[in-house]
Amino acid sequence: QVQLVESGGGLVQSGGSLRLSCAISGRTFDIYLRGWYRQAPGKERELVASITTDDRRTYLDSLGGRFTISTDNTKDTVYLQMNNLRPEDTAIYYCGVNSYGSTFRNPDYWGQGTQVTVSP
């Protein structure tokens, strides 16, 4: 089992920055991919950014380079640095991970989510 706990969400003005953190515990040695997802009201959950154990990163195309995903040296904490935030970034942000044996259709484990609200 793997446990994920997100933190760092909040209310910020348009143009501001936030850094989200996701603390990962449990069978962390079996994790291949760590990702951040978001779900805005009335919309489907979408992948924002992901990073593999060999540091390959992917990002949602529409972000325009404003967000950066990273991990600490142990890879047991994954961060999402969000700069130049816009009201359309308002959503619940979730941390999700996949194990090496995953089908990768969806994360194998999810965190509880953290709310990010960007005011105009």
Backbone as a printed PyTorch tensor [residue, N CA C, xyz], in Angstrom:
tensor([[[  0.8310,  -1.1970,   0.0000],
         [  0.0000,   0.0000,   0.0000],
         [  0.8680,   1.2490,   0.0000]],

        [[  0.2970,   2.2980,  -0.5430],
         [  0.9670,   3.5930,  -0.6010],
         [  0.0020,   4.6470,  -0.0800]],

        [[  0.5140,   5.5670,   0.7080],
         [ -0.2890,   6.6720,   1.2160],
         [  0.2690,   7.9850,   0.6610]],

        [[ -0.6450,   8.8700,   0.2970],
         [ -0.2790,  10.1600,  -0.2770],
         [ -0.9900,  11.2630,   0.4880]],

        [[ -0.2400,  12.2890,   0.8750],
         [ -0.8350,  13.4190,   1.5810],
         [ -0.3730,  14.7070,   0.9170]],

        [[ -1.3250,  15.4380,   0.3530],
         [ -1.0130,  16.7010,  -0.3060],
         [ -1.1060,  17.8660,   0.6770]],

        [[ -0.3730,  18.9190,   0.3700],
         [ -0.4480,  20.1560,   1.1370],
         [ -0.0170,  21.3090,   0.2420]],

        [[ -0.2800,  22.5180,   0.6900],
         [  0.1960,  23.6930,  -0.0180],
         [ -0.8470,  24.4510,  -0.8140]],

        [[ -2.0540,  23.9330,  -0.8780],
         [ -3.0870,  24.6520,  -1.5960],
         [ -3.5370,  25.8930,  -0.8470]],

        [[ -4.3780,  26.6840,  -1.4930],
         [ -4.8770,  27.8920,  -0.8420],
         [ -5.4690,  28.8470,  -1.8410]],

        [[ -5.6760,  30.0670,  -1.3690],
         [ -6.2360,  31.1420,  -2.1840],
         [ -5.1060,  32.0920,  -2.5730]],

        [[ -5.0360,  32.3960,  -3.8550],
         [ -3.9910,  33.2820,  -4.3530],
         [ -4.5810,  34.1720,  -5.4380]],

        [[ -4.0220,  35.3440,  -5.6010],
         [ -4.4760,  36.2410,  -6.6470],
         [ -3.8910,  35.8360,  -7.9890]],

        [[ -4.5660,  36.2220,  -9.0370],
         [ -4.0760,  35.9620, -10.3830],
         [ -2.6600,  36.5230, -10.5420]],

        [[ -1.7710,  35.7140, -11.1320],
         [ -0.3770,  36.1080, -11.2660],
         [  0.5080,  35.6250, -10.1480]],

        [[ -0.0860,  35.1220,  -9.0860],
         [  0.6770,  34.6490,  -7.9510],
         [  1.2130,  33.2390,  -8.1380]],

        [[  1.8630,  32.7400,  -7.0950],
         [  2.4870,  31.4210,  -7.1380],
         [  2.0980,  30.5950,  -5.9240]],

        [[  2.1170,  29.2970,  -6.1090],
         [  1.9340,  28.3440,  -5.0170],
         [  2.8400,  27.1490,  -5.2840]],

        [[  3.2490,  26.4770,  -4.2160],
         [  3.9610,  25.2210,  -4.3610],
         [  3.2210,  24.1430,  -3.5990]],

        [[  2.7830,  23.1370,  -4.3240],
         [  2.1110,  22.0030,  -3.7190],
         [  3.1390,  20.9290,  -3.3820]],

        [[  2.8710,  20.2210,  -2.2960],
         [  3.7330,  19.1050,  -1.8890],
         [  2.8800,  17.8640,  -1.7130]],

        [[  3.4650,  16.7290,  -2.0130],
         [  2.7970,  15.4440,  -1.8090],
         [  3.7830,  14.5210,  -1.1060]],

        [[  3.4700,  14.1700,   0.1270],
         [  4.3020,  13.2480,   0.8920],
         [  3.8470,  11.8220,   0.6250]],

        [[  4.7830,  10.9910,   0.2110],
         [  4.4710,   9.6110,  -0.1700],
         [  5.0720,   8.6690,   0.8650]],

        [[  4.2950,   7.7020,   1.3320],
         [  4.7930,   6.7260,   2.2970],
         [  4.2610,   5.3460,   1.9460]],

        [[  4.8460,   4.3250,   2.5730],
         [  4.4500,   2.9480,   2.2940],
         [  5.4120,   2.2970,   1.3180]],

        [[  4.8970,   1.5640,   0.3370],
         [  5.7260,   0.8290,  -0.6350],
         [  6.2730,   1.7660,  -1.7050]],

        [[  7.0290,   2.7450,  -1.2690],
         [  7.5090,   3.7620,  -2.2070],
         [  8.5240,   3.2000,  -3.1930]],

        [[  9.1990,   2.1220,  -2.8360],
         [ 10.2210,   1.5430,  -3.7180],
         [  9.6180,   1.0020,  -5.0100]],

        [[  8.3250,   0.7440,  -5.0060],
         [  7.6440,   0.1490,  -6.1510],
         [  7.0070,   1.1910,  -7.0720]],

        [[  7.2200,   2.4670,  -6.7730],
         [  6.5760,   3.5140,  -7.5590],
         [  7.4230,   3.8960,  -8.7540]],

        [[  6.8010,   3.9420,  -9.9210],
         [  7.4860,   4.3470, -11.1400],
         [  7.1490,   5.7840, -11.5400]],

        [[  5.8890,   6.1370, -11.4240],
         [  5.4620,   7.4440, -11.9150],
         [  4.7150,   8.1920, -10.8160]],

        [[  5.0510,   9.4640, -10.6670],
         [  4.4020,  10.3530,  -9.7070],
         [  3.7860,  11.5030, -10.4830]],

        [[  2.5450,  11.8270, -10.1730],
         [  1.8870,  12.8500, -10.9640],
         [  0.9950,  13.7550, -10.1520]],

        [[  0.7070,  14.9070, -10.7470],
         [ -0.2720,  15.8410, -10.2110],
         [ -1.4300,  15.9270, -11.2000]],

        [[ -2.6330,  15.8640, -10.6690],
         [ -3.8550,  15.9280, -11.4460],
         [ -4.7220,  17.0340, -10.8620]],

        [[ -5.6850,  17.4920, -11.6420],
         [ -6.6090,  18.4780, -11.1030],
         [ -8.0100,  18.2540, -11.6490]],

        [[ -8.9680,  18.6820, -10.8590],
         [-10.3620,  18.5880, -11.2670],
         [-11.0690,  19.8770, -10.9040]],

        [[-11.5020,  20.5780, -11.9220],
         [-12.2560,  21.8070, -11.7260],
         [-13.7440,  21.4720, -11.6640]],

        [[-14.5450,  22.3310, -11.0690],
         [-15.9860,  22.0590, -10.9740],
         [-16.6020,  21.8100, -12.3470]],

        [[-17.3300,  20.7200, -12.4690],
         [-18.0130,  20.4090, -13.7090],
         [-17.1200,  19.8570, -14.8000]],

        [[-15.8670,  19.6090, -14.4890],
         [-14.9400,  19.1020, -15.5000],
         [-14.3350,  17.7700, -15.0520]],

        [[-13.7840,  17.0530, -16.0060],
         [-13.1330,  15.7950, -15.6860],
         [-11.7460,  16.0520, -15.0970]],

        [[-11.3060,  15.0780, -14.3300],
         [ -9.9630,  15.1650, -13.7820],
         [ -8.9470,  15.0280, -14.9210]],

        [[ -7.8860,  15.8580, -14.8550],
         [ -6.8820,  15.8170, -15.9130],
         [ -5.4770,  15.7710, -15.3270]],

        [[ -4.5840,  15.1780, -16.1010],
         [ -3.1810,  15.1220, -15.6920],
         [ -2.5460,  16.4830, -15.9280]],

        [[ -1.9250,  17.0250, -14.9080],
         [ -1.2530,  18.3190, -15.0100],
         [  0.2250,  18.1150, -15.3210]],

        [[  0.8610,  17.2210, -14.5770],
         [  2.2870,  16.9740, -14.7580],
         [  2.6390,  15.6370, -14.1440]],

        [[  3.6690,  15.0020, -14.6930],
         [  4.1210,  13.7330, -14.1380],
         [  5.6330,  13.6380, -14.2490]],

        [[  6.2010,  12.7820, -13.4020],
         [  7.6430,  12.5560, -13.4130],
         [  7.9000,  11.0960, -13.0960]],

        [[  8.8060,  10.4810, -13.8480],
         [  9.1340,   9.0840, -13.6170],
         [ 10.3610,   8.9690, -12.7090]],

        [[ 10.6820,   7.7560, -12.3170],
         [ 11.8340,   7.5550, -11.4480],
         [ 13.1380,   7.9360, -12.1500]],

        [[ 13.1470,   7.9070, -13.4730],
         [ 14.3380,   8.3430, -14.2090],
         [ 14.1870,   9.7770, -14.7060]],

        [[ 13.3120,  10.5350, -14.0160],
         [ 13.1740,  11.9880, -14.1920],
         [ 12.6640,  12.4300, -15.5630]],

        [[ 11.9010,  11.6070, -16.2200],
         [ 11.2160,  12.0640, -17.4310],
         [  9.9420,  12.7830, -17.0060]],

        [[  9.7700,  13.9840, -17.5240],
         [  8.6490,  14.8360, -17.1350],
         [  7.7000,  15.0510, -18.3020]],

        [[  6.4220,  15.0990, -17.9910],
         [  5.4220,  15.4920, -18.9710],
         [  4.5370,  16.5590, -18.3470]],

        [[  3.9820,  17.4230, -19.1930],
         [  3.1310,  18.5100, -18.7330],
         [  1.9180,  18.6470, -19.6300]],

        [[  0.8370,  19.1350, -19.0380],
         [ -0.3440,  19.4990, -19.7950],
         [  0.0340,  20.6030, -20.7700]],

        [[ -0.3000,  20.4330, -22.0330],
         [  0.1410,  21.3750, -23.0650],
         [ -0.2830,  22.8150, -22.7860]],

        [[ -1.4670,  22.9790, -22.2480],
         [ -2.0240,  24.3230, -22.0880],
         [ -1.3740,  25.1320, -20.9650]],

        [[ -0.4820,  24.5170, -20.2030],
         [  0.1380,  25.2320, -19.0800],
         [  1.1070,  26.3040, -19.5330]],

        [[  1.6740,  26.1570, -20.7080],
         [  2.5780,  27.1860, -21.2170],
         [  3.8350,  27.3730, -20.3930]],

        [[  4.2890,  26.3010, -19.7530],
         [  5.5480,  26.3770, -19.0230],
         [  5.4480,  27.0270, -17.6610]],

        [[  4.2530,  27.2430, -17.1580],
         [  4.0920,  27.9340, -15.8760],
         [  4.3030,  27.0180, -14.6660]],

        [[  4.1480,  25.7220, -14.8470],
         [  4.2520,  24.7740, -13.7340],
         [  5.5030,  23.9180, -13.8900]],

        [[  6.0590,  23.4910, -12.7620],
         [  7.2210,  22.6090, -12.7530],
         [  7.0290,  21.5200, -11.7170]],

        [[  7.2190,  20.2720, -12.1440],
         [  7.1320,  19.1390, -11.2200],
         [  8.5480,  18.7100, -10.8530]],

        [[  8.7210,  18.3250,  -9.5910],
         [ 10.0320,  17.8750,  -9.1260],
         [  9.8390,  16.9500,  -7.9270]],

        [[ 10.9230,  16.3080,  -7.5340],
         [ 10.8930,  15.4770,  -6.3300],
         [ 12.0960,  15.8180,  -5.4600]],

        [[ 12.0530,  15.3950,  -4.2070],
         [ 13.2400,  15.5090,  -3.3790],
         [ 14.1600,  14.3330,  -3.7010]],

        [[ 15.3170,  14.2750,  -3.0450],
         [ 16.3110,  13.2620,  -3.3900],
         [ 15.8120,  11.8420,  -3.1520]],

        [[ 14.9640,  11.6690,  -2.1780],
         [ 14.4420,  10.3350,  -1.8770],
         [ 13.2750,   9.9460,  -2.7750]],

        [[ 12.7430,  10.9200,  -3.4860],
         [ 11.5460,  10.7510,  -4.3300],
         [ 10.3130,  10.4280,  -3.5000]],

        [[ 10.3640,  10.6630,  -2.2150],
         [  9.2110,  10.4280,  -1.3540],
         [  8.3760,  11.6890,  -1.1650]],

        [[  8.8090,  12.7810,  -1.7500],
         [  8.0070,  13.9920,  -1.7960],
         [  8.0370,  14.4960,  -3.2220]],

        [[  6.8740,  14.7970,  -3.7490],
         [  6.7910,  15.3480,  -5.1010],
         [  6.1530,  16.7290,  -5.0030]],

        [[  6.7300,  17.6640,  -5.7380],
         [  6.3030,  19.0550,  -5.6810],
         [  5.6880,  19.4820,  -7.0100]],

        [[  4.8410,  20.4770,  -6.9180],
         [  4.3520,  21.1520,  -8.1120],
         [  4.4620,  22.6490,  -7.8640]],

        [[  5.4280,  23.2700,  -8.5110],
         [  5.5940,  24.7130,  -8.4370],
         [  4.7020,  25.3450,  -9.4990]],

        [[  3.8110,  26.2030,  -9.0750],
         [  2.8580,  26.8200,  -9.9870],
         [  3.0780,  28.3220,  -9.9740]],

        [[  3.4470,  28.8730, -11.1070],
         [  3.7170,  30.2990, -11.2310],
         [  2.7120,  30.9510, -12.1710]],

        [[  2.5820,  32.2480, -12.0420],
         [  1.6820,  33.0190, -12.9120],
         [  0.3020,  32.3630, -12.9740]],

        [[ -0.2470,  32.0770, -11.8250],
         [ -1.5270,  31.3880, -11.7530],
         [ -2.6460,  32.2190, -12.3380]],

        [[ -3.6060,  31.5090, -12.9100],
         [ -4.7590,  32.1420, -13.5540],
         [ -6.0430,  31.6070, -12.9280]],

        [[ -7.1330,  32.3460, -13.0320],
         [ -8.3930,  31.8390, -12.4690],
         [ -8.7760,  30.4570, -13.0100]],

        [[ -8.4310,  30.1680, -14.2340],
         [ -8.7740,  28.8640, -14.8050],
         [ -7.9550,  27.7180, -14.2130]],

        [[ -6.9530,  28.0300, -13.4000],
         [ -6.2040,  26.9930, -12.6930],
         [ -6.9250,  26.5520, -11.4150]],

        [[ -7.9930,  27.2320, -11.0750],
         [ -8.7550,  26.8780,  -9.8840],
         [ -9.2920,  25.4540, -10.0020]],

        [[ -8.9720,  24.6390,  -9.0160],
         [ -9.3670,  23.2260,  -9.0430],
         [ -8.9180,  22.5620,  -7.7500]],

        [[ -9.3650,  21.3440,  -7.5710],
         [ -8.7700,  20.4890,  -6.5420],
         [ -7.6090,  19.7590,  -7.2070]],

        [[ -6.4520,  19.8330,  -6.5800],
         [ -5.2550,  19.2030,  -7.1190],
         [ -4.9680,  17.9210,  -6.3360]],

        [[ -4.7610,  16.8570,  -7.0740],
         [ -4.5330,  15.5380,  -6.4880],
         [ -3.1580,  15.0110,  -6.8810]],

        [[ -2.5600,  14.3420,  -5.9540],
         [ -1.3430,  13.6050,  -6.2170],
         [ -1.7370,  12.1600,  -6.5280]],

        [[ -1.1070,  11.5770,  -7.5400],
         [ -1.3760,  10.1900,  -7.8870],
         [ -0.0900,   9.4990,  -8.3040]],

        [[  0.0210,   8.2110,  -7.9880],
         [  1.2220,   7.4730,  -8.3460],
         [  0.8590,   6.1430,  -8.9820]],

        [[  1.7980,   5.6510,  -9.7940],
         [  1.6530,   4.3480, -10.4380],
         [  2.8620,   3.4840, -10.1160]],

        [[  2.5890,   2.2380,  -9.8730],
         [  3.6500,   1.2740,  -9.6180],
         [  4.2100,   0.7540, -10.9290]],

        [[  5.3180,   0.0200, -10.8490],
         [  5.9480,  -0.5140, -12.0520],
         [  5.0200,  -1.4620, -12.7980]],

        [[  4.1830,  -2.1770, -12.1100],
         [  3.2880,  -3.1230, -12.7570],
         [  1.9430,  -2.5510, -13.1520]],

        [[  1.8200,  -1.2670, -13.1110],
         [  0.5290,  -0.6270, -13.3540],
         [  0.1200,  -0.6960, -14.8240]],

        [[ -1.1790,  -0.6180, -15.0760],
         [ -1.6660,  -0.4870, -16.4480],
         [ -1.5340,   0.9550, -16.9270]],

        [[ -1.3680,   1.8980, -15.9880],
         [ -1.1900,   3.3190, -16.2660],
         [ -2.4270,   3.9730, -16.8880]],

        [[ -3.5500,   3.3220, -16.8160],
         [ -4.7840,   3.9780, -17.2790],
         [ -5.1920,   5.0660, -16.3020]],

        [[ -4.9910,   4.7720, -15.0170],
         [ -5.2480,   5.7180, -13.9400],
         [ -4.2160,   5.4670, -12.8450]],

        [[ -3.9960,   6.4290, -11.9760],
         [ -3.0890,   6.1680, -10.8590],
         [ -3.5640,   4.9880,  -9.9980]],

        [[ -2.5970,   4.2870,  -9.4660],
         [ -2.9230,   3.1760,  -8.5750],
         [ -3.3320,   3.6870,  -7.1940]],

        [[ -2.7930,   4.8330,  -6.8300],
         [ -3.0950,   5.4230,  -5.5290],
         [ -3.3030,   6.9230,  -5.7090]],

        [[ -4.2270,   7.4370,  -4.9000],
         [ -4.5600,   8.8610,  -4.9360],
         [ -4.4170,   9.4660,  -3.5450]],

        [[ -4.0810,  10.7640,  -3.5290],
         [ -4.1950,  11.5160,  -2.2980],
         [ -5.6040,  12.0590,  -2.1350]],

        [[ -5.8120,  12.8010,  -1.0520],
         [ -7.1570,  13.3070,  -0.7600],
         [ -7.4590,  14.6160,  -1.4780]],

        [[ -6.4320,  15.2510,  -2.0300],
         [ -6.6240,  16.4870,  -2.7770],
         [ -6.4060,  17.7280,  -1.9350]],

        [[ -6.0170,  18.8020,  -2.6140],
         [ -5.8580,  20.0960,  -1.9680],
         [ -6.4440,  21.1600,  -2.8920]],

        [[ -7.2110,  22.0650,  -2.3120],
         [ -7.9140,  23.0670,  -3.1020],
         [ -6.9810,  24.2180,  -3.4620]],

        [[ -6.9980,  24.5900,  -4.7240],
         [ -6.2980,  25.7840,  -5.2040],
         [ -7.3390,  26.7090,  -5.8170]],

        [[ -7.3970,  27.9210,  -5.2970],
         [ -8.3430,  28.9100,  -5.8000],
         [ -7.5780,  30.1530,  -6.2110]],

        [[ -7.7760,  30.5660,  -7.4540],
         [ -7.0940,  31.7490,  -7.9770],
         [ -8.1440,  32.8160,  -8.2470]],

        [[ -8.0220,  33.9360,  -7.5710],
         [ -8.9800,  35.0230,  -7.7420],
         [ -8.5110,  35.9490,  -8.8680]],

        [[ -9.4600,  36.5800,  -9.5670],
         [ -9.0950,  37.4620, -10.6950],
         [ -8.2720,  38.6580, -10.2460]]])
